């Protein structure tokens, strides 16, 4: 088991992890980051408060070992098409 | 409570695994004590009286119940899905949770229980347990044989009604939790769980004004809310940054009850705390 820290970046907000989480290895930490980024993104991205959510994983020495980013792409057709005339 | 893992601890484990071969009978500390409930009935009486006034006779009957007292370490199963219990247990000290595991081994905690609760009261009428219950912290629990409970219910119909009401409220809490996990975003979801904890603790006199102990690690809170521990940590930090709560070790202080209630979309009606001013 090793200690990993998961900092979260969401738009202008940066939430550092000061406590860490014990996990078996980097692969497990990467999975936790991916799942967390997806969950946090599910929460925040549809509201438009952030365009992307990134979870950065640091090891016990503070070195970055993995990053997971989720984004949501919205594309509205502009101008809005007019209904077809039949 | 010294060996409990506080909320802020780095050890966010505590996830039960199938190979965790634990049974309360083998994991007790010290010898079990067979006694009459006496003072150990105090928390049960306080709990039942959150919505129902008991008579002196009824309190005396609860104090006179034969009870088997057991001290159990943290993170031990007390009963398990599939068990056919012949007795119920009340929590005298400590905190426990009701949970189920998916086939893939993920845990969902569907309720936490505080002193005075009788988490497996349903086993009095439903033969096979459909959930598991484990300790979150070191606990003192009191087992009461079903036969004793049945005799009590026959002799004191108002106590039977109180037990019935208790299981109905348990159902109301499950409904609220389905709502919480299914439809609330992370921020209100966590705020709601904290509001419920403080309200229930206050109702039985275990919250000091706006402060109480949070018996769960972040990993356990993740299993309560269906979130990841990282997401729980992030959400708690935002609640702190917004000055709604303060967390020091395992101690939670609510800094702004009205705003926390609002953040958590919390209406305590479902707890049915009619006999206490904590219902506010």
XYZ file of C-alpha atoms in Angstrom:
366
model
C 0.000 0.000 0.000
C 1.156 3.522 -0.728
C -0.159 6.958 -0.002
C -1.493 9.019 -2.903
C -2.862 12.549 -2.988
C -5.657 13.569 -5.330
C -5.855 17.280 -6.146
C -8.924 18.429 -8.034
C -8.949 21.268 -10.574
C -12.321 22.483 -11.799
C -12.332 25.742 -13.711
C -10.887 28.399 -11.440
C -11.226 26.267 -8.301
C -8.319 24.163 -7.084
C -9.027 21.746 -4.243
C -5.796 20.289 -2.872
C -5.867 16.951 -1.077
C -4.066 17.273 2.220
C -4.936 13.879 3.636
C -4.253 11.359 0.933
C -5.592 7.892 0.323
C -3.897 4.541 0.768
C -4.044 2.359 -2.338
C -2.137 -0.718 -3.541
C -0.315 0.869 -6.509
C -0.265 3.576 -9.185
C -2.724 1.628 -11.352
C -5.268 1.670 -8.515
C -4.592 5.377 -7.956
C -5.157 6.044 -11.657
C -8.494 4.152 -11.544
C -9.556 6.147 -8.481
C -8.600 9.382 -10.282
C -10.512 8.373 -13.428
C -13.632 7.410 -11.518
C -13.478 10.525 -9.357
C -12.941 12.849 -12.318
C -15.935 11.257 -14.059
C -18.134 11.585 -10.941
C -17.116 15.159 -10.193
C -17.542 16.004 -13.873
C -21.017 14.452 -13.869
C -21.855 16.810 -11.052
C -20.288 20.030 -12.298
C -19.983 19.976 -16.077
C -23.707 20.043 -16.996
C -24.108 23.124 -14.777
C -21.496 24.971 -16.793
C -19.434 25.944 -13.736
C -16.381 24.361 -15.329
C -15.396 23.173 -18.801
C -13.096 20.464 -17.531
C -12.384 18.583 -14.341
C -8.897 17.305 -13.710
C -7.765 15.019 -10.927
C -4.006 15.041 -10.443
C -2.425 12.205 -8.512
C 0.712 12.770 -6.472
C 2.728 10.145 -4.681
C 3.860 10.409 -1.072
C 6.834 12.549 -2.194
C 4.530 15.038 -3.894
C 5.542 13.890 -7.399
C 2.796 13.723 -10.003
C 2.178 10.138 -11.155
C -1.078 10.359 -13.102
C -3.716 12.803 -14.335
C -7.333 12.210 -15.312
C -9.299 14.882 -17.162
C -12.924 14.854 -18.224
C -14.502 17.469 -20.442
C -17.977 18.029 -21.759
C -18.375 19.343 -25.284
C -21.592 21.208 -26.036
C -22.287 22.264 -29.580
C -25.373 24.260 -30.393
C -26.298 24.849 -34.035
C -26.263 28.589 -34.680
C -28.354 29.981 -36.143
C -31.087 27.598 -35.016
C -32.493 25.866 -38.071
C -36.017 26.888 -39.064
C -38.615 24.109 -39.363
C -38.835 22.776 -42.914
C -41.749 24.058 -45.009
C -43.760 21.144 -46.320
C -12.929 5.270 21.375
C -9.166 5.621 21.050
C -8.639 3.198 18.182
C -11.325 4.691 15.966
C -10.289 6.041 12.612
C -11.241 9.694 12.486
C -12.796 11.270 9.434
C -9.655 13.117 8.530
C -7.383 10.130 8.851
C -5.282 8.965 5.950
C -6.621 5.464 6.450
C -9.783 5.494 4.491
C -10.159 1.743 4.381
C -12.604 -0.272 6.425
C -14.212 -1.870 3.406
C -15.405 -5.311 4.409
C -14.165 -8.168 2.308
C -15.722 -11.599 2.059
C -12.707 -13.181 3.712
C -13.121 -10.984 6.775
C -14.289 -13.868 8.919
C -15.695 -12.029 11.819
C -18.526 -12.729 14.142
C -19.393 -10.675 17.117
C -19.150 -13.707 19.352
C -15.531 -14.277 18.397
C -14.513 -10.635 18.336
C -15.719 -9.384 21.609
C -13.416 -7.717 24.069
C -13.722 -9.199 27.531
C -16.342 -11.650 28.686
C -19.976 -11.168 27.709
C -22.231 -10.075 30.522
C -25.666 -11.558 31.030
C -27.693 -9.159 33.074
C -30.958 -7.283 33.211
C -30.861 -4.199 31.052
C -31.019 -1.719 33.948
C -29.111 1.431 33.026
C -28.191 -0.093 29.658
C -31.840 0.492 28.687
C -31.248 4.260 29.053
C -30.244 4.879 25.418
C -33.178 2.734 24.157
C -35.614 4.707 26.311
C -34.154 8.019 25.107
C -34.412 6.809 21.515
C -38.041 5.622 21.790
C -38.965 8.823 23.597
C -37.897 10.969 20.653
C -41.398 10.399 19.316
C -43.378 8.707 22.069
C -43.828 9.254 25.783
C -43.214 6.048 27.748
C -44.878 5.432 31.110
C -42.807 4.595 34.192
C -44.151 1.007 33.946
C -42.975 0.687 30.357
C -39.548 2.112 31.187
C -39.331 -0.333 34.094
C -40.194 -3.204 31.768
C -37.384 -2.185 29.384
C -34.949 -1.901 32.288
C -36.017 -5.366 33.481
C -35.306 -7.107 30.141
C -32.665 -9.830 30.319
C -29.814 -8.499 28.193
C -26.544 -9.916 26.925
C -23.958 -7.124 26.867
C -21.063 -7.311 24.448
C -18.153 -5.002 23.647
C -17.245 -5.203 19.964
C -14.254 -3.705 18.153
C -14.581 -1.318 15.202
C -15.241 -2.679 11.695
C -16.704 -6.020 12.794
C -19.887 -7.546 11.433
C -22.518 -7.983 14.132
C -25.048 -9.778 11.922
C -24.902 -10.732 8.270
C -27.228 -11.065 5.322
C -28.732 -14.555 5.413
C -28.514 -14.892 9.188
C -31.555 -16.145 11.081
C -31.208 -14.273 14.367
C -33.015 -15.370 17.507
C -32.332 -12.031 19.163
C -32.184 -8.296 18.425
C -29.535 -5.880 19.567
C -29.607 -2.296 20.764
C -26.623 0.020 20.558
C -25.606 1.222 24.001
C -22.398 2.995 22.951
C -20.792 3.565 19.565
C -21.953 3.624 15.963
C -22.879 0.913 13.476
C -24.002 0.831 9.842
C -26.413 -1.280 7.811
C -25.004 -2.284 4.440
C -25.246 -4.613 1.481
C -22.605 -5.694 -1.044
C -23.092 -5.905 -4.807
C -22.080 -9.102 -6.573
C -18.937 -7.265 -7.694
C -18.006 -6.507 -4.089
C -18.975 -2.842 -3.833
C -20.533 -1.805 -0.584
C -23.537 0.466 -0.160
C -24.192 1.683 3.362
C -27.926 2.336 3.627
C -28.147 3.599 7.190
C -26.018 4.528 10.159
C -27.198 3.860 13.682
C -26.468 5.697 16.889
C -26.861 4.764 20.565
C -30.404 3.733 21.417
C -31.180 2.370 17.944
C -32.220 -1.259 17.472
C -30.887 -1.771 13.929
C -32.116 -5.353 13.384
C -35.535 -4.936 14.998
C -37.080 -6.303 11.779
C -35.643 -9.738 12.622
C -38.359 -10.038 15.269
C -40.842 -10.650 12.441
C -38.754 -11.346 9.320
C -36.910 -14.614 9.698
C -33.944 -14.118 7.357
C -31.834 -10.954 7.507
C -31.650 -9.165 4.159
C -28.795 -6.877 5.190
C -25.576 -6.914 7.159
C -24.727 -4.680 10.088
C -21.219 -3.848 11.195
C -19.611 -1.594 13.761
C -18.117 1.704 12.576
C -16.482 2.360 15.953
C -15.894 0.243 19.052
C -19.352 -0.487 20.391
C -21.183 -1.736 23.426
C -24.314 -3.554 22.303
C -27.089 -5.279 24.240
C -28.693 -8.412 22.776
C -32.269 -9.236 23.754
C -33.818 -12.591 22.852
C -36.803 -12.424 20.499
C -38.840 -14.400 23.063
C -38.256 -11.631 25.587
C -39.249 -8.952 23.061
C -42.421 -10.874 22.146
C -43.435 -11.311 25.781
C -42.811 -7.583 26.329
C -44.997 -6.712 23.327
C -47.864 -8.916 24.579
C -47.712 -7.464 28.066
C -47.173 -3.847 26.983
C -49.070 -3.150 23.745
C -47.829 0.447 23.713
C -44.252 -0.846 23.591
C -45.259 -3.094 20.676
C -46.613 0.020 18.967
C -43.386 1.889 19.753
C -41.308 -0.882 18.133
C -43.629 -0.916 15.141
C -43.338 2.852 14.816
C -39.565 2.527 15.045
C -39.383 0.169 12.052
C -41.716 2.484 10.111
C -39.354 5.389 10.754
C -36.440 3.207 9.635
C -38.371 2.754 6.371
C -38.898 6.518 6.104
C -35.159 7.054 6.493
C -34.442 4.521 3.715
C -36.856 6.408 1.426
C -35.015 9.645 2.138
C -31.671 7.970 1.445
C -32.870 6.596 -1.919
C -33.806 10.178 -2.746
C -30.436 11.395 -1.521
C -28.277 8.936 -3.418
C -30.450 8.850 -6.524
C -31.261 12.493 -7.130
C -29.154 14.921 -5.121
C -25.844 16.270 -6.374
C -22.720 15.623 -4.329
C -22.816 18.865 -2.361
C -26.413 18.586 -1.070
C -25.990 14.824 -0.685
C -23.113 15.135 1.767
C -24.735 18.129 3.495
C -27.929 16.098 3.928
C -26.107 13.192 5.594
C -24.409 15.621 8.006
C -27.747 17.323 8.789
C -29.354 13.959 9.561
C -26.469 12.918 11.785
C -26.525 16.134 13.809
C -30.326 16.095 14.125
C -30.474 12.489 15.306
C -27.576 12.931 17.705
C -29.157 16.062 19.145
C -32.495 14.263 19.620
C -30.909 11.702 21.941
C -28.685 14.195 23.707
C -25.414 13.240 22.020
C -24.741 16.493 20.200
C -23.224 19.368 22.065
C -25.169 22.305 20.652
C -24.031 22.262 17.007
C -21.182 19.801 17.445
C -21.082 16.051 17.352
C -18.833 13.180 16.499
C -18.786 11.932 12.897
C -18.363 8.183 13.223
C -17.429 7.658 9.576
C -14.172 7.785 7.663
C -14.223 9.412 4.234
C -14.230 5.961 2.675
C -17.306 5.017 4.701
C -18.938 8.315 3.797
C -18.228 7.394 0.158
C -20.125 4.119 0.685
C -22.971 6.064 2.317
C -23.299 8.461 -0.602
C -22.292 6.281 -3.557
C -19.400 8.627 -4.308
C -15.634 8.064 -4.479
C -13.475 9.009 -1.442
C -11.803 11.714 -3.561
C -15.181 13.208 -4.423
C -16.218 13.075 -0.744
C -13.002 14.825 0.283
C -13.475 17.506 -2.370
C -17.102 18.069 -1.316
C -16.262 18.293 2.405
C -13.566 20.818 1.577
C -16.023 22.971 -0.354
C -18.502 22.796 2.575
C -15.665 23.962 4.822
C -14.549 26.689 2.424
C -18.139 27.963 2.333
C -18.068 28.215 6.147
C -20.950 25.792 6.681
C -19.013 23.280 8.770
C -15.772 22.834 10.639
C -14.123 19.433 10.885
C -11.459 18.778 13.444
C -10.433 15.153 13.673
C -13.735 13.307 13.902
C -15.545 16.272 15.435
C -18.030 18.106 13.265
C -19.179 21.599 14.141
C -22.005 23.176 12.212
C -21.155 26.843 11.695
C -24.413 27.842 10.029
C -27.286 25.433 10.614
C -29.798 27.264 8.381
C -27.412 27.386 5.428
C -26.350 23.762 5.915
C -30.022 22.691 5.974
C -30.607 24.682 2.823
C -27.507 23.257 1.153
C -28.591 19.730 2.112
C -32.216 20.191 1.027
C -32.900 18.906 4.537
C -36.399 18.685 5.994
C -36.366 16.590 9.179
C -40.021 15.540 8.854
C -38.991 12.018 7.757
C -37.246 11.458 11.113
C -40.566 11.929 12.948
C -38.935 13.437 16.028
C -42.192 14.688 17.503
C -41.186 14.576 21.123
C -38.117 16.766 20.954
C -37.251 20.325 20.070
C -34.495 18.914 17.838
C -37.220 18.507 15.227
C -36.802 22.190 14.345
